[in-house]
mmCIF file of C-alpha atoms in Angstrom:
data_model
loop_
_atom_site.group_PDB
_atom_site.id
_atom_site.type_symbol
_atom_site.label_atom_id
_atom_site.label_comp_id
_atom_site.label_asym_id
_atom_site.label_seq_id
_atom_site.Cartn_x
_atom_site.Cartn_y
_atom_site.Cartn_z
ATOM 1 C CA MET A 1 100.041 101.353 188.062
ATOM 2 C CA HIS A 2 99.009 104.711 186.811
ATOM 3 C CA HIS A 3 99.127 103.919 183.103
ATOM 4 C CA VAL A 4 96.961 102.119 180.569
ATOM 5 C CA LYS A 5 98.111 98.687 179.473
ATOM 6 C CA PRO A 6 98.644 98.855 175.823
ATOM 7 C CA GLY A 7 96.104 97.013 173.698
ATOM 8 C CA ALA A 8 97.330 97.642 170.141
ATOM 9 C CA VAL A 9 99.730 99.539 167.904
ATOM 10 C CA SER A 10 97.876 102.109 165.797
ATOM 11 C CA LEU A 11 99.378 103.710 162.737
ATOM 12 C CA SER A 12 97.920 106.441 160.625
ATOM 13 C CA GLN A 13 98.863 106.231 156.928
ATOM 14 C CA ALA A 14 99.244 108.698 155.667
ATOM 15 C CA THR A 15 99.744 110.665 158.942
ATOM 16 C CA GLU A 16 97.838 113.790 159.826
ATOM 17 C CA TRP A 17 101.048 115.726 159.063
ATOM 18 C CA GLY A 18 101.285 114.139 155.553
ATOM 19 C CA THR A 19 104.086 111.954 156.070
ATOM 20 C CA VAL A 20 103.963 108.329 154.740
ATOM 21 C CA TYR A 21 105.489 105.160 156.355
ATOM 22 C CA SER A 22 107.268 103.199 154.017
ATOM 23 C CA LEU A 23 106.470 99.348 153.798
ATOM 24 C CA ALA A 24 109.738 98.466 155.375
ATOM 25 C CA GLU A 25 108.861 100.896 158.317
ATOM 26 C CA VAL A 26 105.249 99.334 158.759
ATOM 27 C CA SER A 27 106.773 95.955 158.728
ATOM 28 C CA ALA A 28 109.449 96.772 161.391
ATOM 29 C CA LEU A 29 106.715 98.280 163.642
ATOM 30 C CA ALA A 30 104.487 95.438 163.196
ATOM 31 C CA ALA A 31 107.427 93.085 163.966
ATOM 32 C CA VAL A 32 107.977 94.892 167.392
ATOM 33 C CA ALA A 33 104.254 94.807 168.005
ATOM 34 C CA LYS A 34 104.064 90.944 167.468
ATOM 35 C CA GLN A 35 106.987 90.540 169.857
ATOM 36 C CA HIS A 36 104.819 92.215 172.522
ATOM 37 C CA ALA A 37 101.534 90.096 171.509
ATOM 38 C CA LEU A 38 99.951 93.550 170.255
ATOM 39 C CA PRO A 39 97.856 93.569 167.244
ATOM 40 C CA VAL A 40 98.493 96.443 164.477
ATOM 41 C CA HIS A 41 95.768 98.771 163.585
ATOM 42 C CA MET A 42 96.039 100.981 160.589
ATOM 43 C CA ASP A 43 94.011 104.244 160.393
ATOM 44 C CA GLY A 44 93.516 104.520 156.681
ATOM 45 C CA ALA A 45 91.422 107.991 156.362
ATOM 46 C CA ARG A 46 94.128 108.983 153.911
ATOM 47 C CA PHE A 47 94.977 105.559 152.707
ATOM 48 C CA ALA A 48 94.486 106.205 148.864
ATOM 49 C CA ASN A 49 97.219 109.073 149.173
ATOM 50 C CA ALA A 50 99.599 106.738 150.790
ATOM 51 C CA LEU A 51 98.992 103.975 148.035
ATOM 52 C CA VAL A 52 99.646 106.329 145.481
ATOM 53 C CA HIS A 53 102.946 107.796 147.074
ATOM 54 C CA LEU A 54 104.293 104.198 147.806
ATOM 55 C CA GLY A 55 103.145 102.995 144.405
ATOM 56 C CA CYS A 56 102.052 99.722 145.935
ATOM 57 C CA THR A 57 99.018 97.678 146.349
ATOM 58 C CA PRO A 58 96.483 97.682 149.291
ATOM 59 C CA ALA A 59 97.549 94.241 150.233
ATOM 60 C CA GLU A 60 101.434 95.224 150.381
ATOM 61 C CA ALA A 61 100.644 98.069 152.489
ATOM 62 C CA THR A 62 98.639 96.264 155.001
ATOM 63 C CA TRP A 63 98.381 92.529 155.723
ATOM 64 C CA ARG A 64 101.479 91.529 153.877
ATOM 65 C CA SER A 65 103.317 94.234 156.032
ATOM 66 C CA GLY A 66 101.876 92.723 159.253
ATOM 67 C CA VAL A 67 98.725 95.123 159.715
ATOM 68 C CA ASP A 68 95.955 93.290 161.357
ATOM 69 C CA VAL A 69 93.041 95.701 160.992
ATOM 70 C CA LEU A 70 92.534 98.482 158.738
ATOM 71 C CA SER A 71 89.944 101.394 159.375
ATOM 72 C CA LEU A 72 89.113 102.983 156.041
ATOM 73 C CA GLY A 73 87.568 106.380 156.196
ATOM 74 C CA ALA A 74 85.911 106.906 152.873
ATOM 75 C CA THR A 75 85.007 110.400 153.543
ATOM 76 C CA LYS A 76 88.587 111.720 152.864
ATOM 77 C CA ASN A 77 88.799 109.131 150.153
ATOM 78 C CA GLY A 78 85.736 110.562 148.115
ATOM 79 C CA ALA A 79 82.601 109.303 149.896
ATOM 80 C CA LEU A 80 80.161 110.963 152.100
ATOM 81 C CA CYS A 81 79.868 109.553 155.670
ATOM 82 C CA ALA A 82 81.165 105.969 154.769
ATOM 83 C CA GLU A 83 83.741 103.935 156.667
ATOM 84 C CA ALA A 84 84.746 100.520 156.657
ATOM 85 C CA VAL A 85 86.791 98.069 158.886
ATOM 86 C CA VAL A 86 88.653 95.453 157.308
ATOM 87 C CA ILE A 87 89.859 92.747 159.615
ATOM 88 C CA PHE A 88 92.467 90.537 157.863
ATOM 89 C CA ASP A 89 92.143 87.602 160.459
ATOM 90 C CA SER A 90 88.875 86.049 160.707
ATOM 91 C CA ALA A 91 89.605 84.855 164.228
ATOM 92 C CA ARG A 92 89.784 88.770 165.273
ATOM 93 C CA ALA A 93 86.663 89.352 163.598
ATOM 94 C CA GLN A 94 84.640 86.868 165.531
ATOM 95 C CA ASP A 95 83.331 89.405 168.233
ATOM 96 C CA PHE A 96 83.391 92.558 166.059
ATOM 97 C CA GLU A 97 79.757 92.878 165.569
ATOM 98 C CA ARG A 98 78.967 92.837 169.373
ATOM 99 C CA ARG A 99 81.824 95.259 169.967
ATOM 100 C CA ARG A 100 80.604 97.758 167.262
ATOM 101 C CA LYS A 101 76.904 97.579 168.431
ATOM 102 C CA GLN A 102 77.961 97.933 172.144
ATOM 103 C CA SER A 103 80.066 100.995 171.438
ATOM 104 C CA GLY A 104 77.016 102.783 169.711
ATOM 105 C CA HIS A 105 77.938 102.205 166.052
ATOM 106 C CA LEU A 106 74.545 101.066 164.625
ATOM 107 C CA TRP A 107 73.731 100.744 160.858
ATOM 108 C CA PHE A 108 71.141 103.498 160.758
ATOM 109 C CA LYS A 109 70.609 104.289 156.968
ATOM 110 C CA ALA A 110 73.755 102.192 156.143
ATOM 111 C CA ALA A 111 72.431 101.154 152.818
ATOM 112 C CA ILE A 112 72.739 104.726 151.359
ATOM 113 C CA ARG A 113 76.134 105.160 152.616
ATOM 114 C CA GLU A 114 77.204 101.645 151.548
ATOM 115 C CA ARG A 115 76.276 102.473 148.092
ATOM 116 C CA ALA A 116 78.284 105.650 147.934
ATOM 117 C CA ALA A 117 81.307 103.838 149.404
ATOM 118 C CA SER A 118 81.095 100.814 147.056
ATOM 119 C CA ARG A 119 80.821 103.269 144.152
ATOM 120 C CA VAL A 120 83.878 105.100 145.272
ATOM 121 C CA PHE A 121 85.966 101.940 145.887
ATOM 122 C CA ARG A 122 84.926 100.353 142.527
ATOM 123 C CA GLU A 123 86.128 103.603 140.672
#
């Protein structure tokens, strides 16, 4: 018992190496994760690049392919210091606020960052 029990499968889309998982690959990985009762998290720091490369919609690249949670780093997508967490199943979101706060992620001056991110995502 010298290892950590897995809690989720996490994919970077696009990866740190610049490669992109196809929709079929994301679906296949999500299917294996579901067989083991593991949620699927997608790190979307380079999500816009992946969407352009795949030529698909955000829905096709995430929840329609089996992704449960998307963390969207807006800094690499054109906004300063802004991030979003998209939880596709409201049951998973139930305790999110408490866990976010418990880990030290507070909304200090969040309105400024939120306006920057909102503009980027609209355009």
